[in-house]
mmCIF file of C-alpha atoms in Angstrom:
data_model
loop_
_atom_site.group_PDB
_atom_site.id
_atom_site.type_symbol
_atom_site.label_atom_id
_atom_site.label_comp_id
_atom_site.label_asym_id
_atom_site.label_seq_id
_atom_site.Cartn_x
_atom_site.Cartn_y
_atom_site.Cartn_z
ATOM 1 C CA LEU I 1 102.053 153.352 -14.229
ATOM 2 C CA ASN I 2 102.682 156.534 -13.703
ATOM 3 C CA PRO I 3 99.834 159.190 -14.203
ATOM 4 C CA HIS I 4 101.874 162.140 -14.262
ATOM 5 C CA ASP I 5 103.987 161.047 -17.454
ATOM 6 C CA GLY I 6 102.925 157.976 -18.532
ATOM 7 C CA SER I 7 105.846 155.795 -17.985
ATOM 8 C CA LEU I 8 105.819 152.307 -16.726
ATOM 9 C CA TYR I 9 107.418 151.270 -13.611
ATOM 10 C CA VAL I 10 108.314 147.599 -12.895
ATOM 11 C CA THR I 11 109.862 145.408 -10.018
ATOM 12 C CA TYR I 12 111.866 142.420 -11.180
ATOM 13 C CA GLU I 13 113.308 139.831 -8.578
ATOM 14 C CA GLY I 14 115.248 137.231 -9.410
ATOM 15 C CA GLN I 15 118.809 136.718 -10.973
ATOM 16 C CA GLY I 16 121.025 139.382 -12.669
ATOM 17 C CA GLU I 17 119.530 143.157 -12.889
ATOM 18 C CA THR I 18 117.267 142.935 -10.383
ATOM 19 C CA GLY I 19 115.314 146.067 -8.833
ATOM 20 C CA LEU I 20 113.081 148.614 -10.081
ATOM 21 C CA TRP I 21 113.074 149.698 -13.763
ATOM 22 C CA ARG I 22 111.249 152.444 -15.718
ATOM 23 C CA TYR I 23 110.047 151.938 -19.580
ATOM 24 C CA GLY I 24 109.150 155.185 -21.267
ATOM 25 C CA ASP I 25 109.862 158.612 -19.775
ATOM 26 C CA GLY I 26 106.785 160.832 -20.786
ATOM 27 C CA ARG I 27 107.758 161.439 -24.378
ATOM 28 C CA GLY I 28 105.983 158.098 -25.817
ATOM 29 C CA TRP I 29 106.361 154.749 -25.927
ATOM 30 C CA GLY I 30 109.271 153.237 -28.102
ATOM 31 C CA LEU I 31 110.219 149.872 -28.540
ATOM 32 C CA GLY I 32 113.964 149.746 -28.309
ATOM 33 C CA GLY I 33 116.176 148.574 -25.505
ATOM 34 C CA SER I 34 117.099 151.538 -24.688
ATOM 35 C CA ASP I 35 113.641 152.912 -23.438
ATOM 36 C CA TRP I 36 114.286 150.736 -20.297
ATOM 37 C CA GLN I 37 116.239 152.228 -17.380
ATOM 38 C CA GLN I 38 117.132 150.889 -14.156
ATOM 39 C CA LEU I 39 116.232 152.710 -11.179
ATOM 40 C CA SER I 40 117.389 150.415 -8.474
ATOM 41 C CA PRO I 41 117.696 152.030 -5.184
ATOM 42 C CA SER I 42 119.952 149.742 -3.596
ATOM 43 C CA SER I 43 122.379 147.696 -5.315
ATOM 44 C CA GLY I 44 121.432 143.900 -5.879
ATOM 45 C CA SER I 45 118.098 143.627 -4.022
ATOM 46 C CA ASN I 46 114.979 142.328 -5.232
ATOM 47 C CA HIS I 47 112.460 144.700 -5.355
ATOM 48 C CA VAL I 48 108.886 143.639 -5.670
ATOM 49 C CA ALA I 49 106.520 146.452 -5.199
ATOM 50 C CA VAL I 50 106.356 149.988 -6.042
ATOM 51 C CA ALA I 51 103.714 152.887 -5.551
ATOM 52 C CA VAL I 52 103.286 156.085 -7.724
ATOM 53 C CA ASP I 53 102.136 158.970 -5.894
ATOM 54 C CA PRO I 54 99.082 160.061 -7.909
ATOM 55 C CA PHE I 55 99.316 163.600 -6.115
ATOM 56 C CA LEU I 56 102.370 164.357 -6.168
ATOM 57 C CA ALA I 57 104.558 164.478 -9.223
ATOM 58 C CA GLY I 58 107.825 162.550 -8.655
ATOM 59 C CA ARG I 59 107.096 160.679 -5.674
ATOM 60 C CA ILE I 60 107.834 157.003 -5.752
ATOM 61 C CA ILE I 61 107.873 154.476 -3.185
ATOM 62 C CA THR I 62 109.133 150.994 -3.698
ATOM 63 C CA GLY I 63 110.009 147.863 -1.488
ATOM 64 C CA THR I 64 112.375 144.853 -1.629
ATOM 65 C CA THR I 65 111.322 141.299 -0.650
ATOM 66 C CA GLY I 66 108.793 140.952 1.850
ATOM 67 C CA LEU I 67 108.842 144.679 2.168
ATOM 68 C CA SER I 68 111.734 144.517 4.572
ATOM 69 C CA GLN I 69 113.086 147.702 3.205
ATOM 70 C CA PHE I 70 111.115 150.637 1.826
ATOM 71 C CA TRP I 71 112.971 153.546 -0.291
ATOM 72 C CA LEU I 72 111.389 156.914 -1.071
ATOM 73 C CA SER I 73 112.532 159.110 -4.311
ATOM 74 C CA GLU I 74 110.853 162.566 -4.905
ATOM 75 C CA ASP I 75 112.403 163.026 -8.337
ATOM 76 C CA ASP I 76 111.260 160.121 -10.369
ATOM 77 C CA GLY I 77 113.711 157.573 -9.395
ATOM 78 C CA SER I 78 117.246 159.825 -9.699
ATOM 79 C CA ASN I 79 117.596 160.028 -6.099
ATOM 80 C CA TRP I 80 116.371 157.891 -3.359
ATOM 81 C CA ARG I 81 116.468 157.623 0.451
ATOM 82 C CA GLN I 82 115.932 154.265 2.544
ATOM 83 C CA LEU I 83 112.653 154.525 5.029
ATOM 84 C CA SER I 84 112.675 152.270 8.180
ATOM 85 C CA PHE I 85 109.244 151.386 9.808
ATOM 86 C CA THR I 86 107.356 150.491 12.612
ATOM 87 C CA ARG I 87 103.983 148.784 13.278
ATOM 88 C CA SER I 88 101.183 150.138 15.345
ATOM 89 C CA SER I 89 98.333 148.039 16.369
ATOM 90 C CA PRO I 90 96.215 149.122 19.552
ATOM 91 C CA ASN I 91 93.089 147.295 18.648
ATOM 92 C CA ILE I 92 95.205 144.029 18.060
ATOM 93 C CA PRO I 93 98.341 144.349 20.377
ATOM 94 C CA TRP I 94 99.680 141.047 19.297
ATOM 95 C CA ALA I 95 100.121 142.109 15.585
ATOM 96 C CA GLU I 96 102.447 144.922 16.773
ATOM 97 C CA ILE I 97 104.425 142.838 18.888
ATOM 98 C CA THR I 98 104.979 140.114 16.737
ATOM 99 C CA ASN I 99 108.939 139.756 15.977
ATOM 100 C CA GLU I 100 108.904 140.211 12.363
ATOM 101 C CA ARG I 101 111.223 142.757 10.306
ATOM 102 C CA SER I 102 109.240 142.339 7.289
ATOM 103 C CA PHE I 103 105.432 142.281 5.860
ATOM 104 C CA SER I 104 104.539 139.038 4.206
ATOM 105 C CA THR I 105 103.241 140.788 1.105
ATOM 106 C CA GLY I 106 104.312 142.110 -2.425
ATOM 107 C CA GLU I 107 102.078 144.995 -2.694
ATOM 108 C CA VAL I 108 101.883 148.720 -1.735
ATOM 109 C CA PHE I 109 99.778 151.575 -3.257
ATOM 110 C CA PHE I 110 98.973 155.031 -2.676
ATOM 111 C CA ASP I 111 95.381 155.596 -1.794
ATOM 112 C CA PRO I 112 93.998 157.206 -5.466
ATOM 113 C CA VAL I 113 91.330 159.088 -3.690
ATOM 114 C CA THR I 114 93.140 160.609 -0.174
ATOM 115 C CA PRO I 115 96.172 162.377 -0.595
ATOM 116 C CA ASN I 116 99.213 161.001 1.262
ATOM 117 C CA LYS I 117 98.045 157.748 2.492
ATOM 118 C CA LEU I 118 99.585 154.440 1.900
ATOM 119 C CA TRP I 119 98.289 150.853 2.188
ATOM 120 C CA THR I 120 99.793 147.548 2.131
ATOM 121 C CA PRO I 121 97.465 144.311 2.466
ATOM 122 C CA GLN I 122 99.226 141.556 4.666
ATOM 123 C CA GLY I 123 98.434 138.243 6.300
ATOM 124 C CA ILE I 124 97.356 139.801 9.595
ATOM 125 C CA GLY I 125 95.316 142.294 8.477
ATOM 126 C CA LEU I 126 95.399 145.755 6.248
ATOM 127 C CA TRP I 127 98.073 148.438 7.060
ATOM 128 C CA LYS I 128 97.848 152.058 6.491
ATOM 129 C CA ALA I 129 100.729 154.836 6.803
ATOM 130 C CA ASP I 130 100.786 158.613 6.557
ATOM 131 C CA ALA I 131 102.932 159.083 3.583
ATOM 132 C CA SER I 132 103.218 162.948 3.717
ATOM 133 C CA PRO I 133 106.297 164.639 3.202
ATOM 134 C CA THR I 134 106.063 166.051 6.825
ATOM 135 C CA ALA I 135 105.382 162.623 8.105
ATOM 136 C CA LEU I 136 108.356 161.047 6.243
ATOM 137 C CA SER I 137 110.797 164.210 7.151
ATOM 138 C CA ASP I 138 112.490 161.519 9.489
ATOM 139 C CA ASN I 139 112.579 158.665 7.054
ATOM 140 C CA GLU I 140 110.145 156.500 9.197
ATOM 141 C CA LEU I 141 106.947 154.793 7.915
ATOM 142 C CA ILE I 142 104.741 154.156 10.849
ATOM 143 C CA TRP I 143 101.938 151.370 9.590
ATOM 144 C CA GLU I 144 98.825 151.141 11.452
ATOM 145 C CA ASN I 145 96.671 148.170 11.380
ATOM 146 C CA GLU I 146 93.231 148.990 10.268
ATOM 147 C CA VAL I 147 91.159 145.706 10.703
ATOM 148 C CA GLN I 148 89.782 143.427 13.285
ATOM 149 C CA GLY I 149 89.008 140.026 13.169
ATOM 150 C CA ILE I 150 90.885 139.118 9.692
ATOM 151 C CA GLU I 151 93.494 136.559 11.019
ATOM 152 C CA LEU I 152 92.507 132.943 10.194
ATOM 153 C CA GLU I 153 93.859 130.717 13.089
ATOM 154 C CA VAL I 154 94.714 127.180 11.964
ATOM 155 C CA PRO I 155 95.119 125.294 15.096
ATOM 156 C CA ASN I 156 96.939 122.014 16.058
ATOM 157 C CA ASP I 157 95.876 121.963 19.364
ATOM 158 C CA VAL I 158 93.307 123.394 21.592
ATOM 159 C CA LEU I 159 93.088 123.358 25.469
ATOM 160 C CA ALA I 160 89.953 124.247 27.335
ATOM 161 C CA MET I 161 91.302 125.494 30.656
ATOM 162 C CA PRO I 162 89.339 125.030 34.013
ATOM 163 C CA ASP I 163 89.203 128.742 34.414
ATOM 164 C CA GLY I 164 87.200 128.999 31.249
ATOM 165 C CA THR I 165 90.115 130.408 28.962
ATOM 166 C CA ALA I 166 91.186 128.638 25.983
ATOM 167 C CA LEU I 167 94.767 128.046 24.712
ATOM 168 C CA ILE I 168 95.182 127.619 20.984
ATOM 169 C CA PHE I 169 98.408 126.213 19.308
ATOM 170 C CA GLY I 170 98.474 126.500 15.510
ATOM 171 C CA TRP I 171 100.411 127.463 12.450
ATOM 172 C CA ASP I 172 102.575 130.647 12.129
ATOM 173 C CA ARG I 173 102.007 132.436 15.359
ATOM 174 C CA THR I 174 102.916 129.439 17.931
ATOM 175 C CA GLY I 175 99.881 130.026 19.861
ATOM 176 C CA PHE I 176 97.413 132.493 22.044
ATOM 177 C CA ARG I 177 95.647 132.569 25.338
ATOM 178 C CA ILE I 178 92.252 133.554 24.688
ATOM 179 C CA THR I 179 90.354 134.836 28.099
ATOM 180 C CA ASP I 180 87.458 136.450 26.387
ATOM 181 C CA PRO I 181 86.459 135.155 23.012
ATOM 182 C CA ASP I 182 84.283 138.257 22.293
ATOM 183 C CA GLN I 183 87.233 140.630 22.890
ATOM 184 C CA TYR I 184 90.586 141.198 20.560
ATOM 185 C CA ASN I 185 92.668 140.572 23.826
ATOM 186 C CA ALA I 186 94.468 137.221 22.985
ATOM 187 C CA THR I 187 98.087 136.869 24.395
ATOM 188 C CA GLN I 188 100.456 135.868 21.980
ATOM 189 C CA ILE I 189 102.377 132.547 23.547
ATOM 190 C CA LYS I 190 106.237 132.660 23.447
ATOM 191 C CA PRO I 191 108.376 132.612 21.436
ATOM 192 C CA ARG I 192 106.892 135.721 19.291
ATOM 193 C CA ILE I 193 108.527 134.541 16.275
ATOM 194 C CA PHE I 194 107.342 133.090 12.961
ATOM 195 C CA SER I 195 107.012 129.691 14.219
ATOM 196 C CA HIS I 196 104.011 126.835 14.475
ATOM 197 C CA GLY I 197 102.905 125.326 17.871
ATOM 198 C CA TRP I 198 102.430 121.428 17.800
ATOM 199 C CA ASP I 199 100.732 121.243 21.111
ATOM 200 C CA GLY I 200 100.323 121.875 24.700
ATOM 201 C CA ALA I 201 99.235 120.314 28.194
ATOM 202 C CA TYR I 202 98.384 121.430 31.469
ATOM 203 C CA ARG I 203 98.864 119.730 35.088
ATOM 204 C CA PRO I 204 95.102 118.192 36.109
ATOM 205 C CA ASN I 205 95.728 118.855 39.646
ATOM 206 C CA ASP I 206 97.773 122.159 39.031
ATOM 207 C CA PRO I 207 96.447 123.938 35.850
ATOM 208 C CA SER I 208 98.714 126.765 36.464
ATOM 209 C CA ILE I 209 101.592 124.519 35.085
ATOM 210 C CA GLU I 210 101.417 124.389 31.162
ATOM 211 C CA VAL I 211 103.728 123.127 28.590
ATOM 212 C CA THR I 212 103.837 123.253 24.773
ATOM 213 C CA THR I 213 106.132 122.471 21.804
ATOM 214 C CA ALA I 214 106.997 124.743 18.767
ATOM 215 C CA ALA I 215 109.071 124.831 15.957
ATOM 216 C CA ASP I 216 110.711 127.553 14.262
ATOM 217 C CA TYR I 217 110.008 128.114 10.434
ATOM 218 C CA LEU I 218 113.183 129.844 9.247
ATOM 219 C CA GLU I 219 116.503 127.913 8.600
ATOM 220 C CA SER I 220 118.407 130.955 8.681
ATOM 221 C CA ARG I 221 117.792 131.026 12.791
ATOM 222 C CA GLY I 222 118.201 127.156 12.682
ATOM 223 C CA ALA I 223 114.867 126.155 12.562
ATOM 224 C CA PRO I 224 115.043 124.541 16.155
ATOM 225 C CA ASN I 225 112.409 122.494 17.806
ATOM 226 C CA THR I 226 111.352 123.951 21.225
ATOM 227 C CA ALA I 227 109.803 122.958 24.771
ATOM 228 C CA SER I 228 108.799 125.762 26.850
ATOM 229 C CA PHE I 229 106.701 125.381 30.190
ATOM 230 C CA SER I 230 105.071 128.166 32.569
#
């Protein structure tokens, strides 16, 4: 809902007239079909999220499926420009380097209290971004990881190594090497893609030799099964 003029923004994902729609234009709510206006920034793309800036009238940000693309309008949807994005996670480094080109979420919103702050909740944490006109002048969003310890790992196998470290193989992230369970310093096991690690093993007489098996989730990449060793 646009707090500046009372119009309603709706995202639509499916066949046919996908994208972003607006109902009403600030002059009241009609009942005719002509009161719906399509504002799709990108032709043929599904849109799953929309955020209206409560402080700056006319500013709208919308995102496509998986928030793989972001679009910004500063004139209530008449014109758009695409925003690229990067992720920053100094406290949990693996969350930043995971090879993903999207966010597993369908929600993005402006902070209702603090101007120019954008939020999105996601499977590996809560992220914020500076959405001020100055920060977006280069058409890039920089998402910063805001939380620690929110990720729930679902392990398939856990190895207690002779040196005291632990190797965890599980769903979504292949696995991690944990040298200190009291610190957020886990190292992600390759491949760093959205995949699941089935199990792991090490050579009893030489623990430096380690092996693991993993499988890729995505059919678009061929969904290969992999075996790796270190």
